[in-house]
Amino acid sequence: MKGIIISAIIVSCALPLFAETTSKTTRNERNHIVEGNRLYREERFADAEVAYRKALEENAMNEIAQFNLAASLLRQGSSSGETQKEAAAILQNLTRDAENISIAEKAFYNLGNIAFNSQDYAKSIELYKNTLRRNPDNNDARDNLRLAQKKLQEQQNQNKDKDQNKDNDKDQDKQKDQNQNKEEQEKKNQDENKNQDQENKNQNQQPQNQQQKQQPQKQQGGISQQNAEKILKAMENEENATRARINAEKKKSGAPSRRPVTNPW
């Protein structure tokens, strides 16, 4: 397979001689195209461009000069996007307006090469098909068409894999977020439980000095001073009550009171 080829129409000096009535402009057109073709074969594409532009200054409708100008621009266009754009515009006009079917065929072919090199394989396929519609015997176009179809299939498979990987990445990110949220919630719950345990511990464990203030001081034998005083007070009250009851009973029974004897017998 010859691969992606930029073609040019080479006009040789073997063209029929112009009649003596041929105008000066027509002679100049031919001379500039012949000069451009010589420079093109020598791979002096920038100089060939100049020659083809001179031919177009003589006759802007010269289809061969237009096509070869586009070819020379493509040959030197690797470092300049503007030359590529100009060449593509010229070729696009030729596919639409060229009266010479061979020029239209080659314009479609070179546009197909441009699209192929830009990895726009779907577009290149249509352009190679248009080339073959105008010349079914163009084997270069047929080979490039097959290559473009293969590249398109590979590109579609790669895009499918990228989409699948992108979906997988999204699922992984989603799962990661869910796990992170779960971990944060578990940590939050642990912190809340820890705080609650600390509060309960603080409530159940009062300071030692506070417990001592709340508990009455104990005497020897295990009885506090306060309780001992209460017991003594209760015993005193009980003794007073008993004494009062006895006195009351004696008064009630008429028993003589003991008085001292002051008079002698």
PDB file of C-alpha atoms in Angstrom, residues 41-234:
ATOM      1  CA  ARG A  41       9.730  17.938  -8.551  1.00  0.00           C
ATOM      2  CA  GLU A  42      12.894  19.333  -6.962  1.00  0.00           C
ATOM      3  CA  GLU A  43      10.920  19.567  -3.686  1.00  0.00           C
ATOM      4  CA  ARG A  44      11.370  23.332  -3.648  1.00  0.00           C
ATOM      5  CA  PHE A  45       7.739  23.713  -2.632  1.00  0.00           C
ATOM      6  CA  ALA A  46       7.874  27.340  -1.470  1.00  0.00           C
ATOM      7  CA  ASP A  47       9.427  28.409  -4.793  1.00  0.00           C
ATOM      8  CA  ALA A  48       6.848  26.312  -6.653  1.00  0.00           C
ATOM      9  CA  GLU A  49       4.117  28.130  -4.723  1.00  0.00           C
ATOM     10  CA  VAL A  50       5.439  31.455  -6.003  1.00  0.00           C
ATOM     11  CA  ALA A  51       5.401  30.216  -9.603  1.00  0.00           C
ATOM     12  CA  TYR A  52       1.834  28.904  -9.364  1.00  0.00           C
ATOM     13  CA  ARG A  53       0.645  32.196  -7.830  1.00  0.00           C
ATOM     14  CA  LYS A  54       2.176  34.032 -10.790  1.00  0.00           C
ATOM     15  CA  ALA A  55       0.206  31.763 -13.119  1.00  0.00           C
ATOM     16  CA  LEU A  56      -2.979  32.610 -11.252  1.00  0.00           C
ATOM     17  CA  GLU A  57      -2.195  36.308 -11.543  1.00  0.00           C
ATOM     18  CA  GLU A  58      -2.393  35.759 -15.279  1.00  0.00           C
ATOM     19  CA  ASN A  59      -5.582  33.684 -15.044  1.00  0.00           C
ATOM     20  CA  ALA A  60      -7.284  33.178 -11.670  1.00  0.00           C
ATOM     21  CA  MET A  61      -9.582  30.491 -13.168  1.00  0.00           C
ATOM     22  CA  ASN A  62      -6.738  28.155 -14.205  1.00  0.00           C
ATOM     23  CA  GLU A  63      -7.719  24.909 -12.458  1.00  0.00           C
ATOM     24  CA  ILE A  64      -4.304  23.261 -12.840  1.00  0.00           C
ATOM     25  CA  ALA A  65      -2.544  26.251 -11.259  1.00  0.00           C
ATOM     26  CA  GLN A  66      -5.071  26.224  -8.427  1.00  0.00           C
ATOM     27  CA  PHE A  67      -4.660  22.538  -7.716  1.00  0.00           C
ATOM     28  CA  ASN A  68      -0.850  22.592  -7.896  1.00  0.00           C
ATOM     29  CA  LEU A  69      -0.749  25.648  -5.638  1.00  0.00           C
ATOM     30  CA  ALA A  70      -2.800  23.709  -3.066  1.00  0.00           C
ATOM     31  CA  ALA A  71      -0.432  20.717  -3.419  1.00  0.00           C
ATOM     32  CA  SER A  72       2.658  22.893  -2.889  1.00  0.00           C
ATOM     33  CA  LEU A  73       1.046  24.476   0.191  1.00  0.00           C
ATOM     34  CA  LEU A  74       0.277  21.045   1.638  1.00  0.00           C
ATOM     35  CA  ARG A  75       3.871  19.924   1.069  1.00  0.00           C
ATOM     36  CA  GLN A  76       5.236  22.809   3.115  1.00  0.00           C
ATOM     37  CA  GLY A  77       2.309  23.147   5.504  1.00  0.00           C
ATOM     38  CA  SER A  78       3.524  20.928   8.361  1.00  0.00           C
ATOM     39  CA  SER A  79       4.810  23.971  10.269  1.00  0.00           C
ATOM     40  CA  SER A  80       2.002  26.403   9.426  1.00  0.00           C
ATOM     41  CA  GLY A  81      -1.696  25.898   9.985  1.00  0.00           C
ATOM     42  CA  GLU A  82      -2.536  28.800   7.683  1.00  0.00           C
ATOM     43  CA  THR A  83      -1.088  27.082   4.615  1.00  0.00           C
ATOM     44  CA  GLN A  84      -3.166  23.980   5.436  1.00  0.00           C
ATOM     45  CA  LYS A  85      -6.336  26.079   5.684  1.00  0.00           C
ATOM     46  CA  GLU A  86      -5.645  27.860   2.400  1.00  0.00           C
ATOM     47  CA  ALA A  87      -4.906  24.590   0.610  1.00  0.00           C
ATOM     48  CA  ALA A  88      -8.101  22.998   1.949  1.00  0.00           C
ATOM     49  CA  ALA A  89     -10.165  26.003   0.839  1.00  0.00           C
ATOM     50  CA  ILE A  90      -8.719  25.822  -2.690  1.00  0.00           C
ATOM     51  CA  LEU A  91      -9.380  22.084  -2.948  1.00  0.00           C
ATOM     52  CA  GLN A  92     -12.915  22.461  -1.601  1.00  0.00           C
ATOM     53  CA  ASN A  93     -13.693  25.003  -4.331  1.00  0.00           C
ATOM     54  CA  LEU A  94     -12.263  22.670  -6.965  1.00  0.00           C
ATOM     55  CA  THR A  95     -14.453  19.739  -5.820  1.00  0.00           C
ATOM     56  CA  ARG A  96     -17.453  21.998  -6.407  1.00  0.00           C
ATOM     57  CA  ASP A  97     -16.465  24.095  -9.447  1.00  0.00           C
ATOM     58  CA  ALA A  98     -13.807  22.213 -11.445  1.00  0.00           C
ATOM     59  CA  GLU A  99     -14.865  21.405 -14.987  1.00  0.00           C
ATOM     60  CA  ASN A 100     -12.039  18.875 -15.333  1.00  0.00           C
ATOM     61  CA  ILE A 101     -13.277  15.677 -13.600  1.00  0.00           C
ATOM     62  CA  SER A 102      -9.688  14.511 -13.042  1.00  0.00           C
ATOM     63  CA  ILE A 103      -8.935  17.670 -11.060  1.00  0.00           C
ATOM     64  CA  ALA A 104     -12.126  17.215  -8.999  1.00  0.00           C
ATOM     65  CA  GLU A 105     -11.121  13.595  -8.325  1.00  0.00           C
ATOM     66  CA  LYS A 106      -7.655  14.560  -7.077  1.00  0.00           C
ATOM     67  CA  ALA A 107      -9.080  17.444  -5.012  1.00  0.00           C
ATOM     68  CA  PHE A 108     -11.345  14.992  -3.186  1.00  0.00           C
ATOM     69  CA  TYR A 109      -8.386  12.669  -2.710  1.00  0.00           C
ATOM     70  CA  ASN A 110      -6.143  15.308  -1.147  1.00  0.00           C
ATOM     71  CA  LEU A 111      -8.984  16.537   1.091  1.00  0.00           C
ATOM     72  CA  GLY A 112      -9.349  12.940   2.217  1.00  0.00           C
ATOM     73  CA  ASN A 113      -5.644  12.895   3.090  1.00  0.00           C
ATOM     74  CA  ILE A 114      -6.008  16.110   5.096  1.00  0.00           C
ATOM     75  CA  ALA A 115      -8.921  14.675   7.061  1.00  0.00           C
ATOM     76  CA  PHE A 116      -7.057  11.405   7.598  1.00  0.00           C
ATOM     77  CA  ASN A 117      -3.969  13.176   8.945  1.00  0.00           C
ATOM     78  CA  SER A 118      -6.246  15.125  11.298  1.00  0.00           C
ATOM     79  CA  GLN A 119      -7.642  11.778  12.535  1.00  0.00           C
ATOM     80  CA  ASP A 120     -11.087  12.700  11.226  1.00  0.00           C
ATOM     81  CA  TYR A 121     -11.476   9.232   9.771  1.00  0.00           C
ATOM     82  CA  ALA A 122     -15.237   9.405   9.177  1.00  0.00           C
ATOM     83  CA  LYS A 123     -14.811  12.502   6.998  1.00  0.00           C
ATOM     84  CA  SER A 124     -11.835  11.017   5.151  1.00  0.00           C
ATOM     85  CA  ILE A 125     -13.907   7.922   4.308  1.00  0.00           C
ATOM     86  CA  GLU A 126     -16.566  10.041   2.569  1.00  0.00           C
ATOM     87  CA  LEU A 127     -13.930  12.012   0.662  1.00  0.00           C
ATOM     88  CA  TYR A 128     -12.177   8.828  -0.555  1.00  0.00           C
ATOM     89  CA  LYS A 129     -15.541   7.456  -1.660  1.00  0.00           C
ATOM     90  CA  ASN A 130     -16.150  10.640  -3.669  1.00  0.00           C
ATOM     91  CA  THR A 131     -12.732  10.166  -5.230  1.00  0.00           C
ATOM     92  CA  LEU A 132     -13.630   6.638  -6.318  1.00  0.00           C
ATOM     93  CA  ARG A 133     -16.999   7.774  -7.689  1.00  0.00           C
ATOM     94  CA  ARG A 134     -15.079   9.966 -10.135  1.00  0.00           C
ATOM     95  CA  ASN A 135     -12.364   7.410 -10.806  1.00  0.00           C
ATOM     96  CA  PRO A 136     -13.002   3.807  -9.692  1.00  0.00           C
ATOM     97  CA  ASP A 137      -9.472   2.894 -10.793  1.00  0.00           C
ATOM     98  CA  ASN A 138      -7.771   5.146  -8.216  1.00  0.00           C
ATOM     99  CA  ASN A 139      -6.034   2.427  -6.197  1.00  0.00           C
ATOM    100  CA  ASP A 140      -4.418   4.896  -3.814  1.00  0.00           C
ATOM    101  CA  ALA A 141      -7.851   6.174  -2.828  1.00  0.00           C
ATOM    102  CA  ARG A 142      -9.113   2.602  -2.395  1.00  0.00           C
ATOM    103  CA  ASP A 143      -6.161   1.651  -0.180  1.00  0.00           C
ATOM    104  CA  ASN A 144      -6.546   4.801   1.890  1.00  0.00           C
ATOM    105  CA  LEU A 145     -10.281   4.172   2.213  1.00  0.00           C
ATOM    106  CA  ARG A 146      -9.641   0.740   3.721  1.00  0.00           C
ATOM    107  CA  LEU A 147      -7.029   2.178   6.074  1.00  0.00           C
ATOM    108  CA  ALA A 148      -9.398   4.970   7.148  1.00  0.00           C
ATOM    109  CA  GLN A 149     -12.190   2.451   7.841  1.00  0.00           C
ATOM    110  CA  LYS A 150      -9.808   0.401  10.001  1.00  0.00           C
ATOM    111  CA  LYS A 151      -8.652   3.504  11.864  1.00  0.00           C
ATOM    112  CA  LEU A 152     -12.230   4.599  12.426  1.00  0.00           C
ATOM    113  CA  GLN A 153     -13.099   1.228  13.960  1.00  0.00           C
ATOM    114  CA  GLU A 154     -10.078   1.425  16.241  1.00  0.00           C
ATOM    115  CA  GLN A 155     -11.003   4.978  17.217  1.00  0.00           C
ATOM    116  CA  GLN A 156     -14.564   3.985  18.044  1.00  0.00           C
ATOM    117  CA  ASN A 157     -13.324   1.071  20.159  1.00  0.00           C
ATOM    118  CA  GLN A 158     -10.929   3.367  22.009  1.00  0.00           C
ATOM    119  CA  ASN A 159     -13.689   5.898  22.643  1.00  0.00           C
ATOM    120  CA  LYS A 160     -15.922   3.113  23.895  1.00  0.00           C
ATOM    121  CA  ASP A 161     -13.190   1.940  26.261  1.00  0.00           C
ATOM    122  CA  LYS A 162     -12.629   5.519  27.437  1.00  0.00           C
ATOM    123  CA  ASP A 163     -16.335   5.940  28.119  1.00  0.00           C
ATOM    124  CA  GLN A 164     -16.397   2.647  29.997  1.00  0.00           C
ATOM    125  CA  ASN A 165     -13.353   3.646  32.025  1.00  0.00           C
ATOM    126  CA  LYS A 166     -14.927   7.019  32.699  1.00  0.00           C
ATOM    127  CA  ASP A 167     -18.094   5.336  33.965  1.00  0.00           C
ATOM    128  CA  ASN A 168     -15.999   3.004  36.126  1.00  0.00           C
ATOM    129  CA  ASP A 169     -14.098   5.976  37.528  1.00  0.00           C
ATOM    130  CA  LYS A 170     -17.386   7.680  38.364  1.00  0.00           C
ATOM    131  CA  ASP A 171     -18.634   4.546  40.125  1.00  0.00           C
ATOM    132  CA  GLN A 172     -15.368   4.273  42.050  1.00  0.00           C
ATOM    133  CA  ASP A 173     -15.536   7.934  43.041  1.00  0.00           C
ATOM    134  CA  LYS A 174     -19.142   7.484  44.148  1.00  0.00           C
ATOM    135  CA  GLN A 175     -18.251   4.416  46.212  1.00  0.00           C
ATOM    136  CA  LYS A 176     -15.273   6.266  47.679  1.00  0.00           C
ATOM    137  CA  ASP A 177     -17.520   9.165  48.692  1.00  0.00           C
ATOM    138  CA  GLN A 178     -20.014   6.772  50.248  1.00  0.00           C
ATOM    139  CA  ASN A 179     -17.265   5.014  52.216  1.00  0.00           C
ATOM    140  CA  GLN A 180     -15.858   8.343  53.345  1.00  0.00           C
ATOM    141  CA  ASN A 181     -19.285   9.545  54.458  1.00  0.00           C
ATOM    142  CA  LYS A 182     -19.803   6.274  56.312  1.00  0.00           C
ATOM    143  CA  GLU A 183     -16.450   6.596  58.064  1.00  0.00           C
ATOM    144  CA  GLU A 184     -17.206  10.185  59.016  1.00  0.00           C
ATOM    145  CA  GLN A 185     -20.596   9.187  60.402  1.00  0.00           C
ATOM    146  CA  GLU A 186     -19.062   6.319  62.392  1.00  0.00           C
ATOM    147  CA  LYS A 187     -16.409   8.653  63.793  1.00  0.00           C
ATOM    148  CA  LYS A 188     -19.098  11.168  64.697  1.00  0.00           C
ATOM    149  CA  ASN A 189     -21.088   8.477  66.496  1.00  0.00           C
ATOM    150  CA  GLN A 190     -17.981   7.312  68.343  1.00  0.00           C
ATOM    151  CA  ASP A 191     -17.236  10.868  69.443  1.00  0.00           C
ATOM    152  CA  GLU A 192     -20.812  11.346  70.631  1.00  0.00           C
ATOM    153  CA  ASN A 193     -20.713   8.078  72.584  1.00  0.00           C
ATOM    154  CA  LYS A 194     -17.372   9.023  74.080  1.00  0.00           C
ATOM    155  CA  ASN A 195     -18.719  12.402  75.169  1.00  0.00           C
ATOM    156  CA  GLN A 196     -21.804  10.777  76.673  1.00  0.00           C
ATOM    157  CA  ASP A 197     -19.678   8.268  78.588  1.00  0.00           C
ATOM    158  CA  GLN A 198     -17.547  11.098  79.933  1.00  0.00           C
ATOM    159  CA  GLU A 199     -20.632  13.016  81.063  1.00  0.00           C
ATOM    160  CA  ASN A 200     -21.993   9.942  82.835  1.00  0.00           C
ATOM    161  CA  LYS A 201     -18.633   9.363  84.478  1.00  0.00           C
ATOM    162  CA  ASN A 202     -18.503  12.965  85.656  1.00  0.00           C
ATOM    163  CA  GLN A 203     -21.986  12.691  87.120  1.00  0.00           C
ATOM    164  CA  ASN A 204     -21.261   9.409  88.921  1.00  0.00           C
ATOM    165  CA  GLN A 205     -17.825  10.372  90.187  1.00  0.00           C
ATOM    166  CA  GLN A 206     -18.051  13.495  92.341  1.00  0.00           C
ATOM    167  CA  PRO A 207     -14.934  15.044  93.855  1.00  0.00           C
ATOM    168  CA  GLN A 208     -13.696  13.439  97.072  1.00  0.00           C
ATOM    169  CA  ASN A 209     -13.963  16.638  99.089  1.00  0.00           C
ATOM    170  CA  GLN A 210     -17.591  17.065  97.945  1.00  0.00           C
ATOM    171  CA  GLN A 211     -18.423  13.553  99.093  1.00  0.00           C
ATOM    172  CA  GLN A 212     -16.812  14.264 102.441  1.00  0.00           C
ATOM    173  CA  LYS A 213     -18.919  17.407 102.844  1.00  0.00           C
ATOM    174  CA  GLN A 214     -22.093  15.509 102.044  1.00  0.00           C
ATOM    175  CA  GLN A 215     -21.292  12.625 104.474  1.00  0.00           C
ATOM    176  CA  PRO A 216     -21.587  13.436 108.250  1.00  0.00           C
ATOM    177  CA  GLN A 217     -18.412  13.057 110.285  1.00  0.00           C
ATOM    178  CA  LYS A 218     -18.349   9.745 112.158  1.00  0.00           C
ATOM    179  CA  GLN A 219     -17.311   9.200 115.753  1.00  0.00           C
ATOM    180  CA  GLN A 220     -15.541   6.206 117.114  1.00  0.00           C
ATOM    181  CA  GLY A 221     -17.694   3.143 116.913  1.00  0.00           C
ATOM    182  CA  GLY A 222     -19.174   4.192 113.647  1.00  0.00           C
ATOM    183  CA  ILE A 223     -21.706   6.834 115.007  1.00  0.00           C
ATOM    184  CA  SER A 224     -21.445  10.395 113.816  1.00  0.00           C
ATOM    185  CA  GLN A 225     -21.474  13.352 116.214  1.00  0.00           C
ATOM    186  CA  GLN A 226     -24.787  14.506 114.856  1.00  0.00           C
ATOM    187  CA  ASN A 227     -26.446  11.116 115.388  1.00  0.00           C
ATOM    188  CA  ALA A 228     -25.028  10.834 118.909  1.00  0.00           C
ATOM    189  CA  GLU A 229     -26.497  14.193 119.834  1.00  0.00           C
ATOM    190  CA  LYS A 230     -29.860  13.131 118.474  1.00  0.00           C
ATOM    191  CA  ILE A 231     -29.798   9.929 120.571  1.00  0.00           C
ATOM    192  CA  LEU A 232     -28.882  11.771 123.762  1.00  0.00           C
ATOM    193  CA  LYS A 233     -31.609  14.323 123.182  1.00  0.00           C
ATOM    194  CA  ALA A 234     -34.142  11.577 122.631  1.00  0.00           C
TER     195      ALA A 234
END
